[in-house]
Amino acid sequence: MASSFARPAWGDILLTALAPLIWGSTYIVTSELLPPHRPFTAALIRVLPAGLLLLLLMRRLPARRDWGRVLILSALNIGVFQALLFVAAYRLPGGLAAVVGAIQPLLVMGLAWGVEGRRPARLALGASVLGVAGMGVLLLSPRTVWEPIGIAAALGGTACMAAGTYLTRRWKPDLPVLALTGWQLLLGGLMLAPVAWLADAPLPALSVQQVLAYAYLCLAGALLAYALWFRGIARLSPVAVSSLGLLSPLMAVVLGWALLGQAMTGWSMLGLLLVLASVLAVQWASARPEI
């Protein structure tokens, strides 16, 4: 009898997983190397030059019918998402923000169910709930502060990314992956520009180390990572891709432990293992034909 599970496309999964792993390094680069208190400027420098570079390379315009969709995707995946992400990051402890973000696979399942009538598989649903629980064990503490504006921003940002991931796969604009990535980074960066101008102080004179940090965020954190992310959306199910996003806070925790000497308790290790089990289970569940 044939197995009810198809074999997951592990090559595509591993390449897509590189994106959130790279994003996980953003926290330590930002906190240790960048000028403080300029979150929107950091987001702008990360995405806008990367978008320009990709479009200079690809030289491809969206089809006339796709312009509206590309604009919406740019807002969901880059512009609005980045703005809400940094609002949440400045108002909430990183652990609480990550736990809120862990509901993204559940939101994608809800969209697929509500829009297309596709009920989530029980394994994928259970694994996604396990991921939220694992993130809570890994990162939450009794001293966590539940700040209402930060919670609202975190929920809004998570909803934006979930909708962007789902709609990118559903709409499939007629563009190569690199061109689609470039347009979203460019348009999303243009949305961020007035926010950075109004909300952030001007940049001081930058050291060589800070210039290299901004370059890393742009070339690795945006150009490479988003290209891999949108490539994954084109090849994997939206639920599978969104679950890989849980690897980002995991990487941040591991880097904090390895480079900054931050403590890793037994509970932290248990949470880490639960999140990894959740991600693997969602990949298996999402290989089924009906997902």
Short mmCIF file of C-alpha atoms in Angstrom, two decimals:
data_model
loop_
_atom_site.label_atom_id
_atom_site.label_comp_id
_atom_site.label_asym_id
_atom_site.label_seq_id
_atom_site.Cartn_x
_atom_site.Cartn_y
_atom_site.Cartn_z
CA MET A 1 0.00 0.00 0.00
CA ALA A 2 1.35 3.44 -0.91
CA SER A 3 2.11 5.78 1.94
CA SER A 4 -0.41 8.57 2.55
CA PHE A 5 2.52 10.99 2.73
CA ALA A 6 4.51 12.24 -0.21
CA ARG A 7 8.22 12.73 0.34
CA PRO A 8 8.90 16.37 1.31
CA ALA A 9 11.07 18.35 -1.11
CA TRP A 10 13.94 18.60 1.35
CA GLY A 11 16.20 20.52 -1.05
CA ASP A 12 13.59 23.27 -1.40
CA ILE A 13 12.84 23.15 2.33
CA LEU A 14 16.51 23.57 3.29
CA LEU A 15 17.05 26.44 0.86
CA THR A 16 13.92 28.19 2.09
CA ALA A 17 14.96 27.61 5.71
CA LEU A 18 18.13 29.62 5.07
CA ALA A 19 16.00 32.79 4.89
CA PRO A 20 14.67 32.74 8.48
CA LEU A 21 18.05 31.53 9.72
CA ILE A 22 19.64 34.62 8.17
CA TRP A 23 16.86 36.81 9.58
CA GLY A 24 17.62 35.35 13.01
CA SER A 25 21.06 36.96 12.86
CA THR A 26 19.44 40.38 12.34
CA TYR A 27 18.77 40.75 16.08
CA ILE A 28 22.40 40.44 17.14
CA VAL A 29 23.67 42.57 14.24
CA THR A 30 21.18 45.31 15.08
CA SER A 31 21.72 45.32 18.83
CA GLU A 32 25.51 45.01 18.76
CA LEU A 33 26.61 46.89 15.65
CA LEU A 34 24.06 49.44 14.40
CA PRO A 35 23.42 52.97 15.70
CA PRO A 36 20.65 52.75 18.33
CA HIS A 37 17.04 53.98 18.12
CA ARG A 38 16.75 54.07 14.33
CA PRO A 39 14.57 51.02 13.54
CA PHE A 40 12.83 52.34 10.43
CA THR A 41 16.10 53.61 8.97
CA ALA A 42 17.59 50.14 9.45
CA ALA A 43 14.59 48.56 7.70
CA LEU A 44 14.81 51.10 4.86
CA ILE A 45 18.54 50.57 4.29
CA ARG A 46 17.99 46.83 4.39
CA VAL A 47 15.30 46.61 1.70
CA LEU A 48 15.50 49.58 -0.68
CA PRO A 49 19.08 49.13 -2.05
CA ALA A 50 18.50 45.37 -2.34
CA GLY A 51 15.39 45.99 -4.43
CA LEU A 52 17.25 48.40 -6.71
CA LEU A 53 20.09 45.91 -7.22
CA LEU A 54 17.72 43.09 -8.14
CA LEU A 55 15.74 45.23 -10.57
CA LEU A 56 18.90 46.50 -12.25
CA LEU A 57 19.89 42.86 -12.69
CA MET A 58 16.50 41.57 -13.89
CA ARG A 59 15.10 44.58 -15.85
CA ARG A 60 11.59 43.13 -15.85
CA LEU A 61 8.30 44.98 -15.33
CA PRO A 62 5.18 43.33 -13.91
CA ALA A 63 2.37 42.71 -16.38
CA ARG A 64 -0.26 45.45 -16.36
CA ARG A 65 -2.77 43.18 -14.64
CA ASP A 66 -0.25 42.35 -11.88
CA TRP A 67 0.67 45.87 -10.73
CA GLY A 68 -2.07 46.11 -8.12
CA ARG A 69 -1.25 42.68 -6.72
CA VAL A 70 2.49 43.40 -6.58
CA LEU A 71 1.76 46.64 -4.71
CA ILE A 72 -0.42 44.81 -2.17
CA LEU A 73 2.21 42.09 -1.72
CA SER A 74 4.91 44.73 -1.26
CA ALA A 75 2.90 46.31 1.55
CA LEU A 76 2.07 43.01 3.24
CA ASN A 77 5.47 41.31 2.94
CA ILE A 78 7.77 44.34 3.31
CA GLY A 79 6.38 47.83 3.97
CA VAL A 80 3.63 47.45 6.56
CA PHE A 81 5.14 44.27 7.98
CA GLN A 82 8.54 45.85 8.62
CA ALA A 83 7.00 48.93 10.25
CA LEU A 84 4.81 46.87 12.60
CA LEU A 85 7.69 44.48 13.30
CA PHE A 86 9.88 47.27 14.62
CA VAL A 87 7.07 48.85 16.63
CA ALA A 88 6.55 45.49 18.33
CA ALA A 89 10.29 44.96 18.79
CA TYR A 90 10.66 48.26 20.64
CA ARG A 91 7.60 47.78 22.87
CA LEU A 92 7.68 44.04 23.66
CA PRO A 93 10.28 41.63 24.99
CA GLY A 94 11.69 39.56 22.14
CA GLY A 95 10.21 36.39 23.62
CA LEU A 96 6.65 37.66 23.60
CA ALA A 97 7.02 39.06 20.07
CA ALA A 98 8.32 35.69 18.86
CA VAL A 99 5.47 33.77 20.50
CA VAL A 100 2.91 36.05 18.83
CA GLY A 101 4.72 35.54 15.51
CA ALA A 102 4.57 31.77 15.95
CA ILE A 103 0.83 31.80 15.20
CA GLN A 104 1.56 32.62 11.55
CA PRO A 105 1.13 29.01 10.26
CA LEU A 106 -2.25 28.87 12.00
CA LEU A 107 -3.30 32.11 10.28
CA VAL A 108 -2.24 30.73 6.88
CA MET A 109 -4.30 27.59 7.51
CA GLY A 110 -7.25 29.80 8.44
CA LEU A 111 -6.90 31.77 5.20
CA ALA A 112 -6.75 28.59 3.10
CA TRP A 113 -9.82 27.26 4.90
CA GLY A 114 -11.79 30.51 4.70
CA VAL A 115 -10.93 31.41 1.09
CA GLU A 116 -10.60 28.01 -0.57
CA GLY A 117 -12.50 25.75 1.80
CA ARG A 118 -9.39 23.62 2.46
CA ARG A 119 -9.58 22.21 5.98
CA PRO A 120 -6.17 21.99 7.66
CA ALA A 121 -4.74 18.52 8.15
CA ARG A 122 -4.83 17.45 11.77
CA LEU A 123 -1.09 16.78 11.85
CA ALA A 124 -0.24 20.23 10.47
CA LEU A 125 -2.70 21.89 12.86
CA GLY A 126 -1.41 20.02 15.89
CA ALA A 127 2.22 20.64 14.92
CA SER A 128 1.58 24.36 14.53
CA VAL A 129 0.00 24.55 17.99
CA LEU A 130 3.04 22.64 19.29
CA GLY A 131 5.27 25.30 17.72
CA VAL A 132 3.48 28.08 19.60
CA ALA A 133 3.79 26.12 22.85
CA GLY A 134 7.47 25.40 22.22
CA MET A 135 8.18 29.06 21.52
CA GLY A 136 6.44 29.98 24.76
CA VAL A 137 8.55 27.50 26.76
CA LEU A 138 11.70 28.71 25.01
CA LEU A 139 11.26 32.46 25.35
CA LEU A 140 8.55 33.56 27.78
CA SER A 141 9.24 34.30 31.45
CA PRO A 142 7.07 35.28 34.46
CA ARG A 143 8.37 38.86 34.11
CA THR A 144 7.04 39.28 30.56
CA VAL A 145 5.23 42.62 30.09
CA TRP A 146 2.05 42.51 27.97
CA GLU A 147 2.04 46.00 26.44
CA PRO A 148 -1.20 46.54 24.43
CA ILE A 149 0.21 48.61 21.54
CA GLY A 150 3.13 46.21 21.16
CA ILE A 151 0.79 43.20 21.16
CA ALA A 152 -1.43 44.85 18.54
CA ALA A 153 1.60 45.64 16.36
CA ALA A 154 2.94 42.09 16.70
CA LEU A 155 -0.44 40.59 15.78
CA GLY A 156 -0.80 43.00 12.85
CA GLY A 157 2.68 42.22 11.56
CA THR A 158 2.09 38.48 11.86
CA ALA A 159 -1.22 38.80 10.02
CA CYS A 160 0.47 40.83 7.25
CA MET A 161 3.19 38.23 6.75
CA ALA A 162 0.68 35.36 6.81
CA ALA A 163 -1.54 37.09 4.23
CA GLY A 164 1.48 38.01 2.10
CA THR A 165 2.79 34.44 2.14
CA TYR A 166 -0.62 33.03 1.25
CA LEU A 167 -1.42 35.58 -1.48
CA THR A 168 2.04 35.36 -3.08
CA ARG A 169 1.42 31.66 -3.71
CA ARG A 170 -2.26 32.11 -4.66
CA TRP A 171 -1.79 35.02 -7.08
CA LYS A 172 1.54 33.90 -8.64
CA PRO A 173 2.38 37.16 -10.48
CA ASP A 174 3.92 36.58 -13.91
CA LEU A 175 7.48 37.49 -12.87
CA PRO A 176 10.68 35.53 -12.22
CA VAL A 177 11.39 35.07 -8.52
CA LEU A 178 14.24 37.60 -8.48
CA ALA A 179 12.18 40.25 -10.27
CA LEU A 180 9.20 39.69 -7.95
CA THR A 181 11.55 39.94 -4.95
CA GLY A 182 13.13 43.11 -6.32
CA TRP A 183 9.83 44.88 -6.92
CA GLN A 184 8.53 44.01 -3.47
CA LEU A 185 11.73 45.22 -1.79
CA LEU A 186 11.75 48.43 -3.83
CA LEU A 187 8.08 49.29 -3.34
CA GLY A 188 8.14 48.24 0.30
CA GLY A 189 11.24 50.38 0.83
CA LEU A 190 9.50 53.39 -0.73
CA MET A 191 6.64 52.87 1.73
CA LEU A 192 9.13 52.86 4.62
CA ALA A 193 11.03 55.96 3.45
CA PRO A 194 8.59 58.62 4.82
CA VAL A 195 8.22 56.68 8.08
CA ALA A 196 12.00 56.60 8.55
CA TRP A 197 12.25 60.31 7.65
CA LEU A 198 9.59 61.35 10.18
CA ALA A 199 10.20 58.89 13.03
CA ASP A 200 13.98 58.37 13.19
CA ALA A 201 16.83 60.74 13.98
CA PRO A 202 19.38 61.35 11.20
CA LEU A 203 22.21 58.84 11.01
CA PRO A 204 25.48 59.82 12.70
CA ALA A 205 28.85 59.41 10.98
CA LEU A 206 29.17 55.65 10.48
CA SER A 207 32.17 53.53 11.34
CA VAL A 208 33.48 50.91 8.92
CA GLN A 209 31.96 48.24 11.17
CA GLN A 210 28.52 49.87 10.98
CA VAL A 211 28.72 50.23 7.19
CA LEU A 212 29.55 46.52 6.92
CA ALA A 213 26.65 45.68 9.25
CA TYR A 214 24.21 47.63 7.06
CA ALA A 215 25.68 45.92 3.98
CA TYR A 216 25.13 42.51 5.58
CA LEU A 217 21.51 43.34 6.40
CA CYS A 218 20.96 44.50 2.82
CA LEU A 219 22.78 41.81 0.83
CA ALA A 220 22.19 38.79 3.05
CA GLY A 221 19.18 39.85 5.16
CA ALA A 222 17.13 41.21 2.26
CA LEU A 223 18.46 40.38 -1.21
CA LEU A 224 19.48 36.75 -0.54
CA ALA A 225 16.99 35.89 2.21
CA TYR A 226 13.88 37.28 0.50
CA ALA A 227 14.87 35.71 -2.83
CA LEU A 228 15.08 32.31 -1.09
CA TRP A 229 11.82 32.98 0.79
CA PHE A 230 9.80 33.84 -2.33
CA ARG A 231 11.42 30.94 -4.20
CA GLY A 232 10.17 28.69 -1.39
CA ILE A 233 6.66 30.16 -1.56
CA ALA A 234 6.57 29.29 -5.27
CA ARG A 235 7.59 25.66 -4.61
CA LEU A 236 6.18 24.72 -1.19
CA SER A 237 2.81 25.08 0.47
CA PRO A 238 2.20 28.40 2.28
CA VAL A 239 1.77 26.53 5.58
CA ALA A 240 5.13 24.78 5.16
CA VAL A 241 6.89 28.05 4.34
CA SER A 242 5.31 29.98 7.21
CA SER A 243 6.30 27.28 9.71
CA LEU A 244 9.94 27.69 8.68
CA GLY A 245 9.72 31.25 9.99
CA LEU A 246 9.93 29.78 13.51
CA LEU A 247 13.61 29.12 12.80
CA SER A 248 14.35 32.85 12.97
CA PRO A 249 13.91 33.32 16.76
CA LEU A 250 15.61 29.95 17.29
CA MET A 251 18.69 31.20 15.45
CA ALA A 252 18.59 34.42 17.48
CA VAL A 253 18.57 32.40 20.72
CA VAL A 254 21.45 30.17 19.57
CA LEU A 255 23.56 33.16 18.47
CA GLY A 256 22.87 34.95 21.75
CA TRP A 257 24.04 31.87 23.64
CA ALA A 258 27.11 31.28 21.44
CA LEU A 259 28.30 34.88 20.97
CA LEU A 260 26.90 36.86 23.90
CA GLY A 261 26.96 34.26 26.65
CA GLN A 262 23.20 34.35 27.18
CA ALA A 263 21.92 31.51 29.38
CA MET A 264 20.29 28.36 27.98
CA THR A 265 18.31 26.47 30.64
CA GLY A 266 16.83 23.00 30.48
CA TRP A 267 13.43 24.58 29.75
CA SER A 268 15.00 26.54 26.90
CA MET A 269 16.38 23.36 25.38
CA LEU A 270 12.97 21.67 25.71
CA GLY A 271 11.30 24.60 23.96
CA LEU A 272 13.90 24.55 21.20
CA LEU A 273 13.31 20.83 20.60
CA LEU A 274 9.51 21.32 20.57
CA VAL A 275 9.78 24.07 17.96
CA LEU A 276 12.10 21.98 15.77
CA ALA A 277 9.71 19.02 16.05
CA SER A 278 6.84 21.31 15.06
CA VAL A 279 8.67 22.58 11.97
CA LEU A 280 9.57 19.05 10.83
CA ALA A 281 6.04 17.76 11.41
CA VAL A 282 4.50 20.62 9.41
CA GLN A 283 6.86 19.84 6.51
CA TRP A 284 5.75 16.20 6.50
CA ALA A 285 2.08 17.13 6.79
CA SER A 286 2.36 19.73 4.02
CA ALA A 287 3.75 17.11 1.61
CA ARG A 288 0.34 15.47 1.48
CA PRO A 289 -1.48 16.17 -1.82
CA GLU A 290 -4.52 17.75 -0.17
CA ILE A 291 -2.58 20.51 1.59
#
